[in-house]
mmCIF file of C-alpha atoms in Angstrom:
data_model
loop_
_atom_site.group_PDB
_atom_site.id
_atom_site.type_symbol
_atom_site.label_atom_id
_atom_site.label_comp_id
_atom_site.label_asym_id
_atom_site.label_seq_id
_atom_site.Cartn_x
_atom_site.Cartn_y
_atom_site.Cartn_z
ATOM 1 C CA MET A 1 -0.234 0.016 0.141
ATOM 2 C CA LEU A 2 2.902 2.349 1.155
ATOM 3 C CA TYR A 3 4.279 1.712 -2.557
ATOM 4 C CA LEU A 4 1.347 2.090 -4.624
ATOM 5 C CA LEU A 5 0.965 5.656 -2.830
ATOM 6 C CA LEU A 6 4.444 6.647 -3.792
ATOM 7 C CA CYS A 7 3.864 6.095 -7.110
ATOM 8 C CA VAL A 8 0.827 7.908 -6.853
ATOM 9 C CA SER A 9 2.775 11.010 -5.350
ATOM 10 C CA ILE A 10 5.542 10.583 -8.130
ATOM 11 C CA ILE A 11 3.219 10.742 -10.698
ATOM 12 C CA ALA A 12 1.312 13.677 -9.765
ATOM 13 C CA GLU A 13 4.215 15.582 -8.623
ATOM 14 C CA THR A 14 4.996 14.759 -12.326
ATOM 15 C CA LEU A 15 2.450 16.134 -13.722
ATOM 16 C CA LYS A 16 2.579 19.037 -11.253
ATOM 17 C CA ASN A 17 5.961 19.914 -12.624
ATOM 18 C CA ILE A 18 4.898 19.581 -16.382
ATOM 19 C CA CYS A 19 2.281 22.079 -15.632
ATOM 20 C CA ASN A 20 4.203 24.619 -13.877
ATOM 21 C CA ASN A 21 7.576 23.951 -16.841
ATOM 22 C CA HIS A 22 5.058 25.825 -19.611
ATOM 23 C CA PHE A 23 3.356 28.176 -17.634
ATOM 24 C CA GLY A 24 6.521 29.104 -16.149
ATOM 25 C CA LYS A 25 8.387 29.047 -19.786
ATOM 26 C CA ASN A 26 5.122 30.329 -21.872
ATOM 27 C CA ILE A 27 3.278 32.573 -20.180
ATOM 28 C CA LEU A 28 4.081 33.457 -16.739
ATOM 29 C CA HIS A 29 6.735 36.864 -17.822
ATOM 30 C CA THR A 30 6.164 39.117 -14.670
ATOM 31 C CA THR A 31 6.292 38.056 -11.005
ATOM 32 C CA ALA A 32 2.753 39.266 -10.515
ATOM 33 C CA ASP A 33 2.026 36.362 -13.274
ATOM 34 C CA SER A 34 3.570 33.375 -10.327
ATOM 35 C CA ILE A 35 2.152 34.746 -7.999
ATOM 36 C CA LEU A 36 -1.618 35.039 -9.088
ATOM 37 C CA PHE A 37 -0.863 31.492 -10.899
ATOM 38 C CA ASN A 38 0.424 29.769 -7.295
ATOM 39 C CA ALA A 39 -2.422 31.596 -5.609
ATOM 40 C CA VAL A 40 -5.443 30.097 -8.793
ATOM 41 C CA SER A 41 -3.413 26.127 -8.382
ATOM 42 C CA GLY A 42 -3.565 26.802 -4.817
ATOM 43 C CA PHE A 43 -7.735 27.277 -5.373
ATOM 44 C CA GLY A 44 -7.485 23.972 -6.986
ATOM 45 C CA ALA A 45 -5.748 22.397 -4.153
ATOM 46 C CA PHE A 46 -8.077 23.677 -1.533
ATOM 47 C CA LEU A 47 -10.769 22.907 -3.469
ATOM 48 C CA PHE A 48 -9.600 19.141 -3.448
ATOM 49 C CA LEU A 49 -9.132 19.030 -0.232
ATOM 50 C CA LEU A 50 -12.297 20.387 0.825
ATOM 51 C CA LEU A 51 -14.118 18.323 -1.557
ATOM 52 C CA THR A 52 -11.992 15.023 0.272
ATOM 53 C CA THR A 53 -11.736 15.802 4.418
ATOM 54 C CA LYS A 54 -15.276 16.071 6.294
ATOM 55 C CA ASP A 55 -14.108 17.389 9.832
ATOM 56 C CA LEU A 56 -12.565 21.026 9.461
ATOM 57 C CA HIS A 57 -12.159 21.405 12.857
ATOM 58 C CA ILE A 58 -8.890 21.570 13.941
ATOM 59 C CA SER A 59 -6.639 22.238 17.100
ATOM 60 C CA GLY A 60 -4.000 24.761 18.032
ATOM 61 C CA TYR A 61 -1.504 23.105 17.079
ATOM 62 C CA SER A 62 -1.919 22.195 13.640
ATOM 63 C CA PHE A 63 -3.265 25.643 13.300
ATOM 64 C CA ARG A 64 -0.163 26.778 14.320
ATOM 65 C CA MET A 65 1.616 24.842 12.074
ATOM 66 C CA ALA A 66 -0.510 25.084 9.482
ATOM 67 C CA VAL A 67 0.289 28.940 9.361
ATOM 68 C CA VAL A 68 3.835 28.160 9.275
ATOM 69 C CA PHE A 69 3.893 25.422 6.036
ATOM 70 C CA ALA A 70 1.474 28.083 4.415
ATOM 71 C CA LEU A 71 4.329 30.299 3.956
ATOM 72 C CA ILE A 72 7.119 28.358 4.070
ATOM 73 C CA THR A 73 4.946 25.809 1.146
ATOM 74 C CA ALA A 74 4.217 29.504 -0.969
ATOM 75 C CA ALA A 75 7.927 30.838 -1.078
ATOM 76 C CA ALA A 76 8.704 26.730 -2.373
ATOM 77 C CA ASN A 77 6.215 27.280 -4.989
ATOM 78 C CA TYR A 78 7.191 30.639 -6.456
ATOM 79 C CA LEU A 79 10.807 29.599 -6.039
ATOM 80 C CA SER A 80 10.766 27.202 -8.051
ATOM 81 C CA LEU A 81 8.263 28.064 -10.467
ATOM 82 C CA ARG A 82 10.812 30.691 -10.853
ATOM 83 C CA ALA A 83 13.752 28.165 -11.017
ATOM 84 C CA VAL A 84 11.838 26.431 -13.982
ATOM 85 C CA ALA A 85 11.445 29.532 -15.702
ATOM 86 C CA THR A 86 14.794 30.901 -15.725
ATOM 87 C CA GLY A 87 16.454 27.076 -16.227
ATOM 88 C CA SER A 88 15.625 23.450 -16.889
ATOM 89 C CA MET A 89 12.710 22.011 -16.030
ATOM 90 C CA ALA A 90 14.629 18.837 -15.216
ATOM 91 C CA ILE A 91 17.249 19.839 -13.079
ATOM 92 C CA SER A 92 15.361 22.604 -11.548
ATOM 93 C CA SER A 93 13.159 19.644 -10.668
ATOM 94 C CA LEU A 94 15.895 17.473 -9.211
ATOM 95 C CA PHE A 95 16.620 20.243 -7.020
ATOM 96 C CA VAL A 96 13.675 20.140 -5.507
ATOM 97 C CA TYR A 97 13.073 16.065 -5.337
ATOM 98 C CA LEU A 98 16.761 16.543 -3.633
ATOM 99 C CA GLY A 99 15.702 18.774 -0.627
ATOM 100 C CA GLY A 100 12.106 17.521 -0.412
ATOM 101 C CA MET A 101 13.882 14.279 0.325
ATOM 102 C CA MET A 102 17.593 14.567 1.663
ATOM 103 C CA ILE A 103 16.581 17.262 4.813
ATOM 104 C CA PRO A 104 13.624 16.103 6.395
ATOM 105 C CA VAL A 105 16.439 12.420 5.940
ATOM 106 C CA ILE A 106 18.850 14.071 8.123
ATOM 107 C CA PHE A 107 16.483 16.059 10.004
ATOM 108 C CA GLY A 108 14.775 12.938 10.952
ATOM 109 C CA VAL A 109 17.505 10.831 11.890
ATOM 110 C CA LEU A 110 19.098 13.744 14.094
ATOM 111 C CA TYR A 111 15.790 14.790 15.444
ATOM 112 C CA TYR A 112 13.803 11.565 16.187
ATOM 113 C CA HIS A 113 16.871 9.155 15.507
ATOM 114 C CA GLN A 114 15.677 7.484 12.850
ATOM 115 C CA PRO A 115 16.921 4.759 10.998
ATOM 116 C CA VAL A 116 17.882 5.642 7.658
ATOM 117 C CA SER A 117 16.417 3.068 5.048
ATOM 118 C CA ILE A 118 18.758 1.937 1.774
ATOM 119 C CA TYR A 119 15.745 3.129 -0.044
ATOM 120 C CA GLN A 120 16.477 6.488 0.930
ATOM 121 C CA ILE A 121 19.957 5.830 0.571
ATOM 122 C CA PHE A 122 19.831 4.754 -2.808
ATOM 123 C CA GLY A 123 16.841 7.087 -4.025
ATOM 124 C CA CYS A 124 19.735 9.823 -2.871
ATOM 125 C CA ILE A 125 22.435 8.878 -4.497
ATOM 126 C CA PHE A 126 19.979 8.419 -7.845
ATOM 127 C CA MET A 127 18.811 12.051 -7.710
ATOM 128 C CA ILE A 128 22.788 13.128 -7.466
ATOM 129 C CA ALA A 129 23.611 10.907 -10.387
ATOM 130 C CA SER A 130 20.182 12.187 -12.032
ATOM 131 C CA PHE A 131 21.214 15.819 -10.948
ATOM 132 C CA VAL A 132 25.155 15.599 -12.908
ATOM 133 C CA LEU A 133 23.900 13.886 -15.959
ATOM 134 C CA ASN A 134 21.629 16.394 -16.510
ATOM 135 C CA ILE A 135 24.215 19.219 -16.009
ATOM 136 C CA SER A 136 26.199 17.471 -18.166
ATOM 137 C CA PHE A 137 23.456 16.559 -21.643
ATOM 138 C CA GLN A 138 21.604 19.351 -20.850
ATOM 139 C CA GLU A 139 24.708 22.592 -22.127
ATOM 140 C CA LYS A 140 22.252 24.949 -23.494
ATOM 141 C CA TYR A 141 20.856 25.334 -20.124
ATOM 142 C CA LYS A 142 23.300 27.703 -18.179
ATOM 143 C CA LEU A 143 24.148 27.700 -14.215
ATOM 144 C CA THR A 144 23.383 31.924 -13.998
ATOM 145 C CA PRO A 145 23.715 33.347 -10.678
ATOM 146 C CA LYS A 146 19.962 33.970 -11.290
ATOM 147 C CA TRP A 147 18.515 30.265 -11.583
ATOM 148 C CA LEU A 148 21.143 29.317 -8.739
ATOM 149 C CA PHE A 149 19.396 32.001 -6.777
ATOM 150 C CA PHE A 150 15.986 30.397 -7.463
ATOM 151 C CA ALA A 151 17.176 26.809 -7.577
ATOM 152 C CA ALA A 152 18.817 26.716 -4.317
ATOM 153 C CA GLY A 153 16.347 29.016 -2.529
ATOM 154 C CA SER A 154 13.451 25.589 -3.802
ATOM 155 C CA PHE A 155 15.671 23.100 -2.617
ATOM 156 C CA CYS A 156 15.913 24.529 0.795
ATOM 157 C CA MET A 157 11.727 25.553 1.316
ATOM 158 C CA TRP A 158 11.170 21.700 -0.042
ATOM 159 C CA GLY A 159 13.492 20.990 2.348
ATOM 160 C CA PHE A 160 11.693 22.741 5.329
ATOM 161 C CA THR A 161 8.165 21.708 3.970
ATOM 162 C CA GLY A 162 9.338 18.009 4.573
ATOM 163 C CA ILE A 163 10.564 19.179 7.800
ATOM 164 C CA CYS A 164 7.060 20.506 9.255
ATOM 165 C CA GLN A 165 5.001 17.244 8.005
ATOM 166 C CA GLN A 166 7.323 15.451 9.964
ATOM 167 C CA LEU A 167 6.459 17.353 12.973
ATOM 168 C CA HIS A 168 2.909 17.599 12.880
ATOM 169 C CA GLN A 169 2.602 13.805 11.961
ATOM 170 C CA ASN A 170 4.811 12.522 14.534
ATOM 171 C CA SER A 171 2.738 14.912 17.155
ATOM 172 C CA PRO A 172 -0.964 13.474 18.629
ATOM 173 C CA TYR A 173 -2.639 15.679 16.251
ATOM 174 C CA ALA A 174 -1.811 14.132 13.779
ATOM 175 C CA HIS A 175 -5.080 12.847 12.806
ATOM 176 C CA GLU A 176 -5.875 16.356 11.446
ATOM 177 C CA LEU A 177 -3.940 15.487 7.992
ATOM 178 C CA ASN A 178 -6.170 16.869 6.197
ATOM 179 C CA GLY A 179 -7.699 20.193 7.994
ATOM 180 C CA PHE A 180 -3.802 20.866 8.013
ATOM 181 C CA LEU A 181 -3.940 21.085 4.877
ATOM 182 C CA ILE A 182 -7.062 23.178 3.841
ATOM 183 C CA TYR A 183 -6.208 25.724 6.382
ATOM 184 C CA SER A 184 -2.444 25.414 5.226
ATOM 185 C CA PHE A 185 -3.560 26.253 1.645
ATOM 186 C CA LEU A 186 -6.049 28.495 2.635
ATOM 187 C CA ILE A 187 -3.851 30.675 4.394
ATOM 188 C CA MET A 188 -1.185 30.463 1.453
ATOM 189 C CA ASN A 189 -3.718 31.771 -1.106
ATOM 190 C CA LEU A 190 -4.904 34.103 1.032
ATOM 191 C CA PHE A 191 -1.026 35.556 0.931
ATOM 192 C CA PHE A 192 -0.911 34.948 -2.567
ATOM 193 C CA LEU A 193 -3.396 37.475 -3.170
ATOM 194 C CA LEU A 194 -2.411 40.236 -0.588
ATOM 195 C CA ILE A 195 1.051 40.605 -3.180
ATOM 196 C CA TYR A 196 -0.299 39.821 -6.198
ATOM 197 C CA PHE A 197 -2.979 43.129 -5.041
ATOM 198 C CA PHE A 198 0.261 44.793 -4.583
ATOM 199 C CA LEU A 199 2.569 44.049 -7.784
ATOM 200 C CA ARG A 200 -0.326 43.692 -10.376
ATOM 201 C CA LYS A 201 0.201 47.570 -11.258
ATOM 202 C CA LYS A 202 3.158 46.743 -12.222
ATOM 203 C CA ASP A 203 4.491 46.266 -14.954
ATOM 204 C CA ALA A 204 0.812 45.239 -15.773
ATOM 205 C CA ALA A 205 1.667 45.677 -19.493
ATOM 206 C CA LYS A 206 3.544 42.942 -19.311
ATOM 207 C CA HIS A 207 0.767 40.543 -17.409
ATOM 208 C CA ALA A 208 0.595 37.234 -19.321
ATOM 209 C CA TYR A 209 -1.559 35.504 -17.290
ATOM 210 C CA SER A 210 -5.264 35.891 -16.503
ATOM 211 C CA VAL A 211 -7.932 34.828 -13.634
ATOM 212 C CA ARG A 212 -10.500 35.259 -16.723
ATOM 213 C CA SER A 213 -8.236 33.373 -19.756
ATOM 214 C CA LYS A 214 -9.198 29.392 -20.744
ATOM 215 C CA SER A 215 -5.597 28.028 -19.043
ATOM 216 C CA SER A 216 -7.233 28.605 -15.583
ATOM 217 C CA VAL A 217 -8.581 25.486 -16.274
ATOM 218 C CA TYR A 218 -5.222 23.898 -16.832
ATOM 219 C CA VAL A 219 -4.029 25.961 -13.434
ATOM 220 C CA LEU A 220 -6.706 24.529 -10.891
ATOM 221 C CA THR A 221 -6.334 20.983 -13.008
ATOM 222 C CA ALA A 222 -2.861 21.071 -11.303
ATOM 223 C CA GLY A 223 -3.464 22.507 -7.615
ATOM 224 C CA ILE A 224 -5.853 19.170 -7.609
ATOM 225 C CA PHE A 225 -2.095 17.058 -8.504
ATOM 226 C CA ILE A 226 -0.811 19.574 -6.207
ATOM 227 C CA GLY A 227 -2.902 18.680 -3.556
ATOM 228 C CA LEU A 228 -2.954 14.985 -4.142
ATOM 229 C CA VAL A 229 0.395 15.270 -3.882
ATOM 230 C CA TYR A 230 0.522 17.069 -0.088
ATOM 231 C CA GLN A 231 -1.917 14.416 0.853
ATOM 232 C CA VAL A 232 0.240 11.310 0.452
ATOM 233 C CA ASN A 233 2.971 13.015 0.739
ATOM 234 C CA LEU A 234 2.031 14.080 4.304
ATOM 235 C CA TYR A 235 0.344 10.476 5.539
ATOM 236 C CA LEU A 236 3.272 9.180 4.586
ATOM 237 C CA SER A 237 5.383 11.135 6.548
ATOM 238 C CA GLY A 238 3.803 10.036 9.120
#
């Protein structure tokens, strides 16, 4: 069952990254575009989680963790999107996977004294090898300082999201998983909309993405995959 859920998580994450790659390179021309994209996809995730959850009641601990998780995830989503837009999707995605795997594993070993499985070791080695090979074969992509900033930032932020998931799922409130995610996405979306409100007039003529465009259907669909990824990953982290 765990391996099936892991496969579902990987497939959903891949589909999400394909969508991010398309929009990041072809449609999202400004910071405001990226922020609005994250808000719309986050709304899709919020709806998915809302429709699959019966109990919305959560404890004060879960709510505080939801606030922290929302802010970190908002930063991770934005940095990942900018990394894909300024460099290779394959290499940027590997940064996301490496950060999301290595940092929580190291935290789990140091804080919870969890044993490192052979699968985690092979997974990290495989991703590092893939990263090196991608750099070797994709010579057309220059590792610019701008891309490196976004990629390194997404590496750290996705790692921190994994730590948040571990902290919550190893607490007495692990059963509030869905409620924790719903409030996280609600706070995250409000945060994105607040930022967009202040950025929307900057470079207004260059904006290429609008909520009213037909592409928003695909963005909402990507959001559903995002909701599924978080739901499965949070369950697995417990």
